[in-house]
Amino acid sequence: LKNLSLLSPEQVELAKMLLEMGQSHLFEHWPEPGVDDDEKRELFNQVARLNSSYPGGLVSYIKTARELLADSKAGKNPYDGFTPSVPSGEILTFGDDTFVQYEDAGVKEARKAAFVLVAGGLGERLGYNGIKVALPSETTTGTCFLQHYIESILALQETSCRLAQGDGPTEIPFAIMTSDDTHSHTMKLLESNAYFGMKPTQVKLVKQEKVACLDDNDARLAVDPHNKYRIQTKPHGHGDVHSLLYSSGVLKEWHDAGRRWVLFFQDTNGLLFKAIPSALGVSATKGYHVNSLAVPRKAKEAIGGITKLTHQDGRTMVINVEYNQLDPLLRASGYPDGDVNSETGYSPFPGNINQLIFEIGPYLEELTKTRGAIKEFVNPKYKDSTKTAFKSSTRLECMMQDYPKTLPPSARVGFTVMDAWVAYAPVKNNPEDAAKVPKGNPYHSATSGEMTIYKANSLTLRKAGVKVDDPVLQVFNGQEVEVWPRIVWKPKWGLTFSDVRSKVRGNCSVTQRSTMVIKAPNCHLVDLSLDGALIVDDVDGTEVEVVGPVQNKGWTIESVDYTNTSVPEEVRIRGFKINKIEQLLKP
Ligand code: UGB
């Protein structure tokens, strides 16, 4: 009590709140005033931050924690009363007429969209030292994920605004959710690269705060083991993005400016923008309030399953069931084998890739009620079966795809399925873990992330009429992958399938050992037969025609073991490097 005199009136209020919420252990052993006074005040600065960054404040956090911890202790299943079944969604085939129609609709709509990248995660599964958005998406050009995302948004903006002929918005805003782990690195990456061509005012960083850790089932806040005047904190999960868009006023700003869509995406998916235009087209055409992108899912793959849940009382919802919960849910509800492949070779439940498209109007209306609070969960690791003590402190967590859980049944919630080679090539697993992935399941590693980009571009060109040679199989970092020709283009060359198709003429062909990089937006391939490396540079948007045969020694791929520390980490985690021997440079 003597220490109260050190605190401001606001801090005294916070202290009273903590006492009422059973948190006296945070300061009951404080020494007399005069000892560590600044540190004591600093604890209250931290408490104020934890209180203001959580919808409903710490009181709400502690109450929810007690409820969820009690449920967890009682072994209550969050899906009690629900029966899972396979939902039906829009299934798209890349390049067919329906796909092209949706792409056209999506590109028109894009100027009314805003993009949100969630990039606050450390990527513990990958174990990379830097931020994941700074990793090269492929090493042929070395373009990092963030650059690729920004260039894709700018290409969409340019095409969409051109189609609108000056009517309506001219800029697509881009928000990035960072955390203390990623914020300064993300800022530095943007600043040192002139925002990769985007106007700095177009990019908005919102930082998520960590949440307080919990020591026991009474939700006593954990004291930081390194500093007795701090509360230990841990990440709360990507679900924070909703409360941040709401509390920062960004969402309201977008809505007031007449924007119609917000598109969420994750930190390392080099294919995503191949799927965005058509998926946005689906949202606009079907009038979906929520549209999740999905890909065929292999059983036990570490991506959630999109599931229809029907409650005993008749309620239904189509929602992601997270990968660690799908198997137990299925076993408990009439699928004795749990999460297994069907006769198609895939799980019957489409895989959630956490690319979400929301209509802003209904989204903002909902957040005005909830302030962006998302259904949370807790995952304590208990010391023993009495479930009375934890091995280490825990905390509440939330996921952005759980947003529809609180929506009324009238909400239009749908999903769109595309082949994985079109839409999904994340970089999540380190080489050792990737090499242990069951045969036939995707590796989700830096190796597969890069190789799938080449595959997708090769298959896109094939669909556009180019004769592209079959891939060869090679093993890098213990993972067997298909090696297609290394074909890469800038988004402003081939934003949509129609764009690509319109730029290829006559009989074109590319051999497996070839590399092709197209940077010029106005490049046409005419009767090209490529056997080697071809780089088409962008010289102020000049028209370039690449005609006829091109043959040279090309660029080769050399294996590099991930344990070889003389090679930079971002290279060795993929298990190969590219040797640039000879190429034709155009124009
Ligand atoms: N992220 C944050 O921004 N903040 C955080 O506190 C945590 C993460 P992970 P996860 O598509 O493959 C998700 O760790 O959570 C960002 C879906 O839940 O890569 O294991 C982080 O920077 C799952 O259903 O993935 O699994 C990254 O951009 C499935 O769809 C993103 O959140 C899976 O992704 C995802 O974080 C998938």
Coordinates of C-alpha atoms and ligand atoms in Angstrom, one line a residue:
L1 CA 0.0 0.0 0.0
K2 CA 2.9 2.3 0.8
N3 CA 4.0 1.9 -2.8
L4 CA 0.6 3.3 -4.1
S5 CA 2.0 6.8 -3.5
L6 CA 4.5 6.1 -6.4
L7 CA 1.7 5.7 -8.9
S8 CA -0.3 8.1 -10.9
P9 CA -4.1 8.1 -10.3
E10 CA -4.6 6.0 -13.5
Q11 CA -2.0 3.5 -12.3
V12 CA -3.8 3.3 -8.9
E13 CA -7.0 2.4 -10.7
L14 CA -5.1 -0.4 -12.5
A15 CA -3.7 -1.6 -9.2
K16 CA -7.2 -1.8 -7.7
M17 CA -8.4 -3.7 -10.8
L18 CA -5.6 -6.2 -10.5
L19 CA -6.3 -6.7 -6.7
E20 CA -10.0 -7.3 -7.5
M21 CA -9.0 -9.8 -10.2
G22 CA -6.9 -11.9 -7.8
Q23 CA -3.5 -10.6 -9.0
S24 CA -2.0 -9.3 -5.8
H25 CA 1.0 -11.7 -6.2
L26 CA 2.3 -9.2 -8.9
F27 CA 3.2 -6.6 -6.2
E28 CA 2.6 -8.0 -2.7
H29 CA 6.3 -8.7 -2.2
W30 CA 7.5 -5.3 -3.4
P31 CA 10.2 -3.6 -1.3
E32 CA 9.6 -0.3 0.5
P33 CA 9.3 2.9 -1.6
G34 CA 12.7 4.1 -2.6
V35 CA 13.8 0.7 -3.9
D36 CA 13.4 0.1 -7.6
D37 CA 10.7 2.8 -7.9
D38 CA 11.2 3.2 -11.7
E39 CA 10.8 -0.5 -12.3
K40 CA 7.6 -0.6 -10.2
R41 CA 6.1 2.2 -12.4
E42 CA 7.3 0.4 -15.5
L43 CA 5.2 -2.6 -14.5
F44 CA 2.2 -0.4 -14.5
N45 CA 3.1 1.1 -17.9
Q46 CA 3.1 -2.5 -19.1
V47 CA -0.2 -3.3 -17.4
A48 CA -1.7 -0.2 -19.1
R49 CA -0.5 -1.5 -22.5
L50 CA -1.9 -5.0 -21.9
N51 CA -5.1 -3.5 -20.7
S52 CA -5.7 -1.1 -23.6
S53 CA -4.6 -3.5 -26.4
Y54 CA -7.1 -6.2 -25.5
P55 CA -10.8 -5.8 -26.4
G56 CA -12.5 -5.4 -23.0
G57 CA -9.2 -5.0 -21.1
L58 CA -7.4 -7.2 -18.7
V59 CA -10.6 -7.9 -16.7
S60 CA -12.1 -9.5 -19.7
Y61 CA -8.8 -11.3 -20.5
I62 CA -8.6 -12.9 -17.1
K63 CA -12.3 -13.8 -17.0
T64 CA -12.1 -15.5 -20.4
A65 CA -8.9 -17.2 -19.4
R66 CA -10.6 -18.7 -16.2
E67 CA -13.5 -20.0 -18.3
L68 CA -11.3 -21.5 -21.0
L69 CA -8.9 -23.0 -18.4
A70 CA -11.9 -24.6 -16.5
D71 CA -13.2 -26.0 -19.8
S72 CA -9.8 -27.4 -20.7
K73 CA -9.4 -28.9 -17.2
A74 CA -12.8 -30.6 -17.5
G75 CA -11.7 -31.9 -20.9
K76 CA -14.6 -30.1 -22.6
N77 CA -14.5 -30.4 -26.4
P78 CA -15.1 -27.1 -28.2
Y79 CA -16.9 -29.0 -30.8
D80 CA -19.3 -30.8 -28.4
G81 CA -22.7 -31.1 -29.9
F82 CA -21.4 -30.5 -33.5
T83 CA -21.2 -33.1 -36.3
P84 CA -18.7 -32.5 -39.0
S85 CA -19.5 -33.1 -42.7
V86 CA -17.9 -32.1 -46.0
P87 CA -19.1 -28.7 -47.2
S88 CA -19.7 -27.7 -50.8
G89 CA -17.9 -24.7 -52.2
E90 CA -16.9 -23.1 -55.5
I91 CA -14.3 -25.4 -57.2
L92 CA -12.3 -23.6 -59.9
T93 CA -10.1 -25.1 -62.6
F94 CA -7.2 -22.8 -63.5
G95 CA -7.5 -21.4 -67.0
D96 CA -11.0 -22.6 -68.0
D97 CA -13.8 -20.3 -69.1
T98 CA -15.4 -20.0 -65.7
F99 CA -12.0 -19.2 -64.2
V100 CA -11.3 -16.5 -66.7
Q101 CA -14.7 -15.0 -66.1
Y102 CA -14.1 -14.8 -62.4
E103 CA -10.6 -13.4 -63.0
D104 CA -12.1 -10.6 -65.1
A105 CA -14.7 -9.8 -62.5
G106 CA -12.1 -9.9 -59.7
V107 CA -9.7 -7.6 -61.5
K108 CA -12.5 -5.0 -62.0
E109 CA -13.3 -5.2 -58.3
A110 CA -9.7 -5.0 -57.1
R111 CA -9.5 -1.2 -57.0
K112 CA -12.2 -1.3 -54.3
A113 CA -10.1 -3.7 -52.2
A114 CA -7.6 -3.3 -49.4
F115 CA -4.9 -5.9 -48.6
V116 CA -3.8 -7.0 -45.2
L117 CA -0.7 -9.1 -44.7
V118 CA -0.3 -10.8 -41.3
A119 CA 3.4 -10.9 -40.6
G120 CA 3.8 -10.9 -36.9
G121 CA 4.8 -14.5 -36.6
L122 CA 8.3 -15.6 -35.9
G123 CA 8.0 -18.7 -38.0
E124 CA 9.3 -21.1 -35.3
R125 CA 8.7 -24.1 -37.5
L126 CA 11.1 -22.7 -40.2
G127 CA 13.7 -21.5 -37.7
Y128 CA 15.0 -18.8 -40.1
N129 CA 16.9 -16.0 -38.4
G130 CA 15.3 -13.1 -40.2
I131 CA 11.8 -12.0 -41.0
K132 CA 10.0 -14.4 -43.4
V133 CA 8.8 -11.7 -45.8
A134 CA 12.4 -10.8 -46.5
L135 CA 13.2 -14.4 -47.8
P136 CA 13.5 -14.7 -51.5
S137 CA 10.4 -16.3 -52.9
E138 CA 12.6 -17.7 -55.6
T139 CA 16.4 -17.4 -56.2
T140 CA 16.3 -17.0 -60.0
T141 CA 15.6 -13.3 -59.5
G142 CA 16.0 -13.1 -55.7
T143 CA 12.7 -11.3 -55.3
C144 CA 11.7 -11.4 -51.7
F145 CA 8.1 -12.2 -50.6
L146 CA 7.3 -8.6 -49.6
Q147 CA 8.5 -7.2 -53.0
H148 CA 6.4 -9.8 -54.8
Y149 CA 3.3 -9.0 -52.8
I150 CA 3.7 -5.2 -53.3
E151 CA 4.4 -5.6 -57.0
S152 CA 1.3 -7.8 -57.3
I153 CA -0.9 -5.3 -55.6
L154 CA 0.5 -2.5 -57.8
A155 CA -0.1 -4.6 -60.9
L156 CA -3.7 -5.2 -59.8
Q157 CA -4.2 -1.5 -59.0
E158 CA -2.9 -0.5 -62.4
T159 CA -5.1 -2.8 -64.4
S160 CA -8.1 -2.4 -62.3
C161 CA -8.0 1.4 -62.3
R162 CA -7.3 1.4 -66.1
L163 CA -10.5 -0.6 -66.6
A164 CA -12.4 1.8 -64.5
Q165 CA -11.3 4.7 -66.7
G166 CA -10.7 7.1 -63.8
D167 CA -13.9 6.4 -62.0
G168 CA -13.5 5.8 -58.2
P169 CA -10.4 5.0 -56.1
T170 CA -7.0 5.0 -57.7
E171 CA -4.9 3.3 -54.9
I172 CA -5.2 0.0 -53.2
P173 CA -4.2 0.4 -49.6
F174 CA -1.9 -2.2 -48.0
A175 CA -1.7 -2.9 -44.2
I176 CA 0.8 -5.1 -42.6
M177 CA 0.3 -6.5 -39.1
T178 CA 3.7 -6.8 -37.4
S179 CA 4.7 -7.7 -33.8
D180 CA 7.6 -6.7 -31.6
D181 CA 9.5 -9.6 -33.2
T182 CA 9.0 -8.4 -36.8
H183 CA 8.2 -4.7 -36.7
S184 CA 11.5 -2.9 -37.0
H185 CA 12.9 -5.4 -39.5
T186 CA 9.8 -5.0 -41.7
M187 CA 10.0 -1.2 -41.5
K188 CA 13.7 -1.4 -42.4
L189 CA 13.1 -3.7 -45.4
L190 CA 10.5 -1.3 -46.8
E191 CA 12.5 1.8 -46.2
S192 CA 15.7 0.5 -47.6
N193 CA 14.0 -0.6 -50.8
A194 CA 11.9 2.5 -51.4
Y195 CA 8.7 0.5 -50.4
F196 CA 9.3 -1.6 -53.5
G197 CA 7.7 1.0 -55.7
M198 CA 4.6 1.6 -53.5
K199 CA 3.9 5.1 -52.1
P200 CA 4.9 5.0 -48.4
T201 CA 1.5 6.6 -47.6
Q202 CA -0.2 3.6 -49.2
V203 CA 1.4 1.2 -46.7
K204 CA 0.3 1.1 -43.1
L205 CA 2.0 -1.0 -40.4
V206 CA -0.1 -2.0 -37.4
K207 CA 1.7 -3.7 -34.6
Q208 CA 0.1 -6.5 -32.5
E209 CA 1.0 -6.6 -28.8
K210 CA 1.7 -9.8 -26.9
V211 CA -0.7 -11.0 -24.2
A212 CA -0.1 -11.8 -20.6
C213 CA 1.0 -15.3 -19.7
L214 CA -1.0 -17.4 -17.2
D215 CA 0.5 -19.5 -14.4
D216 CA -2.4 -21.6 -13.2
N217 CA -6.1 -22.4 -13.6
D218 CA -7.1 -19.3 -11.7
A219 CA -5.4 -17.3 -14.4
R220 CA -2.8 -15.7 -12.2
L221 CA -0.7 -13.6 -14.5
A222 CA 2.9 -15.0 -14.8
V223 CA 5.8 -12.9 -13.5
D224 CA 8.5 -12.7 -16.1
P225 CA 11.3 -15.1 -15.1
H226 CA 13.9 -12.5 -16.1
N227 CA 12.4 -9.5 -14.4
K228 CA 10.2 -9.6 -11.3
Y229 CA 8.7 -6.2 -12.2
R230 CA 7.3 -7.4 -15.5
I231 CA 4.5 -9.8 -16.6
Q232 CA 5.6 -12.5 -18.9
T233 CA 4.0 -12.2 -22.4
K234 CA 3.6 -14.3 -25.5
P235 CA 2.0 -13.9 -28.9
H236 CA -1.7 -14.0 -29.1
G237 CA -1.9 -15.3 -32.7
H238 CA -3.0 -13.9 -36.1
G239 CA -6.6 -13.4 -34.9
D240 CA -5.4 -10.0 -33.5
V241 CA -5.6 -8.6 -37.0
H242 CA -9.4 -8.0 -36.5
S243 CA -9.2 -6.0 -33.3
L244 CA -6.2 -4.0 -34.7
L245 CA -8.0 -3.0 -37.9
Y246 CA -10.9 -1.9 -35.8
S247 CA -9.1 0.0 -33.0
S248 CA -6.6 1.7 -35.4
G249 CA -9.6 3.1 -37.3
V250 CA -8.1 1.8 -40.6
L251 CA -11.1 -0.3 -41.4
K252 CA -13.5 2.6 -40.9
E253 CA -11.3 4.7 -43.1
W254 CA -11.4 2.2 -45.9
H255 CA -15.2 1.8 -45.5
D256 CA -15.8 5.5 -45.5
A257 CA -13.7 5.8 -48.7
G258 CA -16.1 3.4 -50.4
R259 CA -13.9 0.3 -50.3
R260 CA -15.8 -2.9 -50.6
W261 CA -13.3 -5.7 -49.9
V262 CA -10.5 -6.6 -47.5
L263 CA -8.2 -9.4 -48.4
F264 CA -6.1 -11.1 -45.8
F265 CA -3.0 -13.2 -46.6
Q266 CA 0.0 -14.8 -44.9
D267 CA 3.8 -14.2 -45.0
T268 CA 5.2 -16.8 -47.3
N269 CA 3.0 -17.9 -50.2
G270 CA 4.6 -17.1 -53.6
L271 CA 1.6 -18.4 -55.6
L272 CA -1.2 -16.5 -53.8
F273 CA -1.7 -13.7 -56.3
K274 CA -2.4 -16.2 -59.1
A275 CA -5.5 -17.1 -57.1
I276 CA -6.5 -13.6 -55.9
P277 CA -8.3 -12.2 -59.0
S278 CA -10.6 -15.2 -59.5
A279 CA -11.3 -15.7 -55.8
L280 CA -12.3 -12.0 -55.5
G281 CA -14.4 -12.5 -58.6
V282 CA -16.2 -15.3 -56.8
S283 CA -16.8 -13.1 -53.8
A284 CA -18.2 -10.3 -55.9
T285 CA -20.4 -12.6 -58.1
K286 CA -21.8 -14.7 -55.3
G287 CA -22.1 -11.8 -52.8
Y288 CA -20.0 -13.7 -50.1
H289 CA -19.5 -11.8 -46.9
V290 CA -16.6 -14.2 -46.2
N291 CA -14.8 -16.2 -48.7
S292 CA -11.9 -18.5 -47.7
L293 CA -9.5 -19.9 -50.3
A294 CA -8.8 -23.6 -50.0
V295 CA -6.8 -26.3 -51.7
P296 CA -7.1 -30.1 -51.8
R297 CA -5.7 -31.2 -48.5
K298 CA -3.7 -34.4 -47.8
A299 CA -4.7 -36.1 -44.5
K300 CA -2.6 -34.9 -41.6
E301 CA -1.2 -32.0 -43.6
A302 CA -0.6 -29.0 -41.2
I303 CA -3.3 -26.9 -42.7
G304 CA -6.8 -26.6 -41.2
G305 CA -9.8 -28.4 -42.8
I306 CA -12.8 -26.4 -44.0
T307 CA -15.7 -28.2 -42.4
K308 CA -19.5 -27.9 -42.2
L309 CA -20.5 -28.2 -38.5
T310 CA -24.1 -29.0 -37.7
H311 CA -25.2 -28.6 -34.1
Q312 CA -27.7 -30.8 -32.4
D313 CA -29.9 -27.7 -32.1
G314 CA -29.9 -27.3 -35.9
R315 CA -27.3 -24.5 -36.2
T316 CA -24.8 -24.9 -39.0
M317 CA -21.6 -23.2 -40.0
V318 CA -18.8 -23.6 -42.5
I319 CA -15.5 -23.1 -40.6
N320 CA -11.9 -24.0 -40.5
V321 CA -11.2 -26.8 -38.0
E322 CA -7.5 -26.5 -37.1
Y323 CA -5.2 -29.3 -38.2
N324 CA -4.6 -30.5 -34.6
Q325 CA -8.3 -30.7 -33.9
L326 CA -9.6 -32.3 -37.1
D327 CA -8.5 -35.8 -36.3
P328 CA -10.0 -35.9 -32.8
L329 CA -13.2 -34.3 -34.0
L330 CA -13.7 -36.9 -36.7
R331 CA -12.9 -39.8 -34.5
A332 CA -15.4 -38.5 -31.9
S333 CA -18.2 -38.2 -34.5
G334 CA -18.5 -41.4 -36.5
Y335 CA -15.3 -41.4 -38.6
P336 CA -13.3 -44.1 -36.6
D337 CA -10.2 -43.6 -38.8
G338 CA -10.0 -39.9 -38.2
D339 CA -8.1 -37.6 -40.6
V340 CA -7.4 -40.0 -43.5
N341 CA -7.4 -39.6 -47.3
S342 CA -10.5 -40.7 -49.3
E343 CA -10.3 -42.8 -52.5
T344 CA -9.3 -39.5 -54.3
G345 CA -6.0 -39.6 -52.4
Y346 CA -6.9 -36.4 -50.5
S347 CA -8.8 -35.7 -47.3
P348 CA -12.5 -35.0 -48.1
F349 CA -12.1 -31.7 -46.2
P350 CA -10.6 -28.9 -48.3
G351 CA -7.5 -27.3 -46.8
N352 CA -7.6 -23.8 -45.4
I353 CA -4.8 -21.6 -46.7
N354 CA -5.9 -18.6 -44.6
Q355 CA -6.4 -16.3 -47.6
L356 CA -9.6 -14.7 -46.6
I357 CA -11.8 -12.2 -48.5
F358 CA -14.3 -10.2 -46.4
E359 CA -16.9 -7.7 -47.6
I360 CA -16.1 -4.6 -45.6
G361 CA -19.6 -3.4 -44.9
P362 CA -20.8 -6.4 -42.9
Y363 CA -17.3 -6.9 -41.5
L364 CA -17.2 -3.4 -40.0
E365 CA -20.8 -3.8 -38.7
E366 CA -19.8 -7.0 -36.9
L367 CA -16.6 -5.5 -35.5
T368 CA -18.5 -2.5 -34.2
K369 CA -20.3 -5.0 -32.0
T370 CA -17.3 -7.2 -31.0
R371 CA -14.5 -4.6 -31.3
G372 CA -12.7 -7.3 -33.2
A373 CA -12.6 -9.8 -30.4
I374 CA -12.2 -13.3 -31.8
K375 CA -13.1 -16.6 -30.2
E376 CA -10.0 -17.7 -28.3
F377 CA -8.6 -20.9 -27.1
V378 CA -6.0 -22.0 -24.6
N379 CA -3.6 -24.9 -24.9
P380 CA -1.9 -25.5 -21.5
K381 CA 0.7 -28.2 -21.1
Y382 CA -0.2 -29.9 -17.8
K383 CA 2.3 -31.4 -15.4
D384 CA 0.2 -34.4 -14.7
S385 CA -3.3 -35.9 -15.1
T386 CA -4.7 -33.9 -12.2
K387 CA -4.5 -30.9 -14.6
T388 CA -3.8 -28.6 -11.7
A389 CA -0.3 -27.3 -12.7
F390 CA 1.3 -26.3 -16.0
K391 CA 4.8 -27.3 -17.2
S392 CA 5.3 -23.7 -18.3
S393 CA 3.0 -20.7 -18.4
T394 CA 0.3 -20.5 -21.1
R395 CA -1.8 -17.8 -22.7
L396 CA -4.9 -17.3 -24.7
E397 CA -4.6 -17.5 -28.5
C398 CA -6.8 -16.6 -31.4
M399 CA -6.8 -17.3 -35.2
M400 CA -8.0 -14.9 -37.9
Q401 CA -10.0 -17.6 -39.7
D402 CA -12.2 -18.0 -36.6
Y403 CA -13.9 -14.7 -37.4
P404 CA -17.1 -16.4 -38.9
K405 CA -17.6 -18.3 -35.7
T406 CA -19.6 -15.5 -34.1
L407 CA -21.6 -14.5 -37.3
P408 CA -25.4 -15.0 -37.5
P409 CA -26.6 -17.9 -39.7
S410 CA -27.8 -15.2 -42.2
A411 CA -24.1 -14.3 -43.0
R412 CA -23.0 -15.5 -46.5
V413 CA -19.9 -17.6 -45.8
G414 CA -18.4 -19.5 -48.7
F415 CA -15.1 -20.9 -49.9
T416 CA -13.3 -21.3 -53.1
V417 CA -11.1 -24.3 -53.9
M418 CA -8.2 -24.3 -56.4
D419 CA -5.4 -26.7 -57.1
A420 CA -2.5 -26.3 -54.7
W421 CA -0.1 -25.6 -57.6
V422 CA -2.2 -22.5 -58.4
A423 CA -2.7 -21.1 -55.0
Y424 CA -0.4 -22.4 -52.2
A425 CA 3.3 -22.9 -51.8
P426 CA 4.2 -21.7 -48.2
V427 CA 7.6 -21.8 -46.6
K428 CA 7.0 -23.0 -43.1
N429 CA 9.1 -26.1 -42.4
N430 CA 12.9 -26.3 -41.8
P431 CA 14.8 -28.8 -44.0
E432 CA 15.0 -31.5 -41.3
D433 CA 11.3 -31.5 -40.6
A434 CA 10.4 -31.2 -44.3
A435 CA 12.5 -34.3 -45.1
K436 CA 10.4 -36.2 -42.6
V437 CA 7.0 -35.3 -44.2
P438 CA 5.2 -38.5 -45.3
K439 CA 5.8 -39.3 -49.0
G440 CA 3.3 -37.6 -51.2
N441 CA 2.4 -34.8 -48.7
P442 CA 3.7 -31.3 -49.5
Y443 CA 6.9 -30.3 -47.8
H444 CA 6.0 -26.6 -47.2
S445 CA 9.7 -25.8 -47.2
A446 CA 11.9 -23.2 -48.9
T447 CA 12.8 -25.9 -51.4
S448 CA 9.2 -26.8 -52.3
G449 CA 8.1 -23.1 -52.1
E450 CA 10.5 -22.1 -54.8
M451 CA 10.1 -25.2 -57.0
T452 CA 6.3 -24.8 -56.9
I453 CA 6.6 -21.3 -58.3
Y454 CA 8.4 -22.7 -61.4
K455 CA 5.9 -25.5 -61.7
A456 CA 3.0 -23.0 -61.6
N457 CA 4.5 -20.7 -64.1
S458 CA 5.4 -23.6 -66.4
L459 CA 1.9 -25.0 -66.2
T460 CA 0.4 -21.6 -66.8
L461 CA 2.5 -21.3 -70.0
R462 CA 1.4 -24.7 -71.0
K463 CA -2.2 -23.8 -70.7
A464 CA -1.5 -20.7 -72.7
G465 CA -0.2 -23.0 -75.5
V466 CA 3.6 -23.1 -75.0
K467 CA 5.2 -26.5 -75.2
V468 CA 7.0 -26.8 -71.9
D469 CA 9.1 -29.9 -71.2
D470 CA 8.2 -32.3 -68.4
P471 CA 10.1 -31.8 -65.1
V472 CA 12.8 -34.0 -63.8
L473 CA 12.9 -35.3 -60.2
Q474 CA 15.7 -34.2 -57.9
V475 CA 16.5 -34.4 -54.2
F476 CA 17.5 -31.3 -52.3
N477 CA 17.9 -31.3 -48.5
G478 CA 16.4 -34.8 -48.4
Q479 CA 13.2 -33.7 -50.3
E480 CA 12.3 -35.1 -53.7
V481 CA 10.9 -32.4 -55.9
E482 CA 9.8 -31.8 -59.5
V483 CA 12.3 -29.5 -61.2
W484 CA 10.5 -27.5 -64.0
P485 CA 12.1 -24.9 -66.1
R486 CA 12.9 -21.9 -64.0
I487 CA 10.3 -19.5 -65.4
V488 CA 9.5 -16.3 -63.5
W489 CA 7.7 -13.1 -64.5
K490 CA 6.8 -9.8 -62.9
P491 CA 3.2 -9.5 -61.9
K492 CA 2.7 -6.6 -64.4
W493 CA 3.6 -8.9 -67.3
G494 CA 1.3 -11.8 -66.3
L495 CA -1.2 -10.7 -63.7
T496 CA -4.0 -13.0 -64.9
F497 CA -4.1 -16.0 -67.1
S498 CA -5.7 -13.9 -69.8
D499 CA -2.7 -11.5 -69.7
V500 CA -0.3 -14.4 -70.1
R501 CA -2.3 -16.0 -72.9
S502 CA -2.4 -12.6 -74.8
K503 CA 1.4 -12.4 -74.7
V504 CA 2.2 -15.7 -76.3
R505 CA 2.0 -16.2 -80.0
G506 CA 2.8 -18.9 -82.5
N507 CA 4.6 -22.1 -81.6
C508 CA 6.6 -21.5 -78.5
S509 CA 8.6 -24.1 -76.5
V510 CA 10.9 -24.2 -73.4
T511 CA 13.2 -27.1 -72.5
Q512 CA 13.5 -28.4 -69.0
R513 CA 17.0 -27.0 -68.4
S514 CA 15.9 -23.5 -69.3
T515 CA 15.5 -20.3 -67.3
M516 CA 13.2 -17.5 -68.4
V517 CA 12.8 -14.2 -66.6
I518 CA 10.3 -11.6 -67.9
K519 CA 10.4 -8.2 -66.4
A520 CA 9.1 -6.1 -69.3
P521 CA 5.4 -5.6 -69.0
N522 CA 5.0 -5.3 -72.8
C523 CA 6.9 -8.4 -73.8
H524 CA 5.6 -10.8 -76.4
L525 CA 6.9 -14.3 -77.0
V526 CA 6.6 -15.1 -80.7
D527 CA 7.6 -18.6 -82.0
L528 CA 10.2 -18.7 -79.2
S529 CA 12.1 -21.9 -78.8
L530 CA 14.2 -21.5 -75.6
D531 CA 17.0 -23.9 -74.6
G532 CA 19.1 -22.0 -72.1
A533 CA 18.6 -18.7 -70.2
L534 CA 16.6 -15.7 -71.4
I535 CA 16.2 -12.5 -69.4
V536 CA 13.8 -9.8 -70.7
D537 CA 14.5 -6.6 -68.9
D538 CA 12.2 -3.7 -68.4
V539 CA 13.4 -0.6 -70.2
D540 CA 10.8 2.0 -69.4
G541 CA 7.9 -0.1 -70.5
T542 CA 9.2 -0.5 -74.1
E543 CA 7.6 -3.1 -76.3
V544 CA 9.8 -6.2 -76.6
E545 CA 9.3 -9.1 -79.0
V546 CA 11.3 -12.2 -78.4
V547 CA 11.2 -14.2 -81.6
G548 CA 12.6 -17.5 -82.7
P549 CA 15.3 -19.8 -81.2
V550 CA 17.4 -18.9 -78.2
Q551 CA 20.1 -21.3 -77.2
N552 CA 23.0 -20.9 -74.7
K553 CA 24.7 -22.7 -71.8
G554 CA 22.0 -21.3 -69.5
W555 CA 21.8 -21.3 -65.7
T556 CA 22.4 -24.5 -63.8
I557 CA 21.2 -25.7 -60.4
E558 CA 23.8 -26.9 -57.9
S559 CA 23.0 -28.8 -54.7
V560 CA 23.9 -27.2 -51.4
D561 CA 23.5 -29.0 -48.1
Y562 CA 21.7 -27.0 -45.5
T563 CA 24.4 -27.8 -43.0
N564 CA 27.0 -26.0 -45.1
T565 CA 27.2 -22.7 -43.1
S566 CA 29.6 -21.1 -45.6
V567 CA 26.5 -20.6 -47.8
P568 CA 24.0 -17.9 -46.7
E569 CA 21.0 -19.2 -44.7
E570 CA 18.4 -18.1 -47.1
V571 CA 20.1 -20.2 -49.9
R572 CA 21.1 -23.3 -48.0
I573 CA 17.6 -23.8 -46.5
R574 CA 16.4 -24.5 -50.0
G575 CA 19.2 -27.0 -50.7
F576 CA 20.4 -25.6 -54.0
K577 CA 21.9 -22.5 -55.6
I578 CA 21.7 -21.2 -59.1
N579 CA 24.9 -20.8 -61.2
K580 CA 24.4 -18.1 -63.8
I581 CA 26.6 -19.4 -66.7
E582 CA 25.3 -17.8 -69.9
Q583 CA 22.2 -16.0 -70.9
L584 CA 20.6 -13.9 -73.6
L585 CA 19.6 -10.5 -72.3
K586 CA 16.9 -8.6 -74.1
P587 CA 16.0 -6.0 -75.3
Ligands
UGB1 N1 1.1 -14.6 -37.5 C1 0.9 -13.3 -36.9 O1 0.9 -12.3 -37.7 N2 0.9 -13.2 -35.6 C2 1.0 -14.2 -34.7 O2 0.9 -14.0 -33.5 C3 1.1 -15.5 -35.3 C4 1.2 -15.7 -36.7 P1 1.8 -19.7 -39.2 P2 -0.3 -21.5 -38.4 O3 -2.2 -21.7 -44.3 O4 -0.7 -23.1 -43.9 C5 -2.2 -21.1 -40.2 O5 2.5 -19.9 -37.9 O6 -0.9 -20.5 -37.5 C6 1.1 -14.7 -38.9 C7 -3.7 -21.5 -40.1 O7 -4.1 -21.3 -38.7 O8 2.6 -19.7 -40.5 O9 0.3 -22.7 -37.9 C8 2.4 -15.3 -39.5 O10 3.4 -14.3 -39.7 C9 -4.0 -22.9 -40.6 O11 -5.4 -23.1 -40.6 O12 0.6 -20.7 -39.5 O13 -1.5 -22.0 -39.4 C10 1.9 -16.0 -40.8 O14 1.8 -15.0 -41.8 C11 -3.4 -23.1 -42.0 O15 -4.3 -22.5 -42.9 C12 0.4 -16.4 -40.4 O16 0.1 -15.6 -39.3 C13 -2.0 -22.6 -42.1 O17 -1.8 -21.3 -41.6 C14 0.3 -17.8 -40.2 O18 1.1 -18.3 -39.1 C15 -1.6 -22.4 -43.6

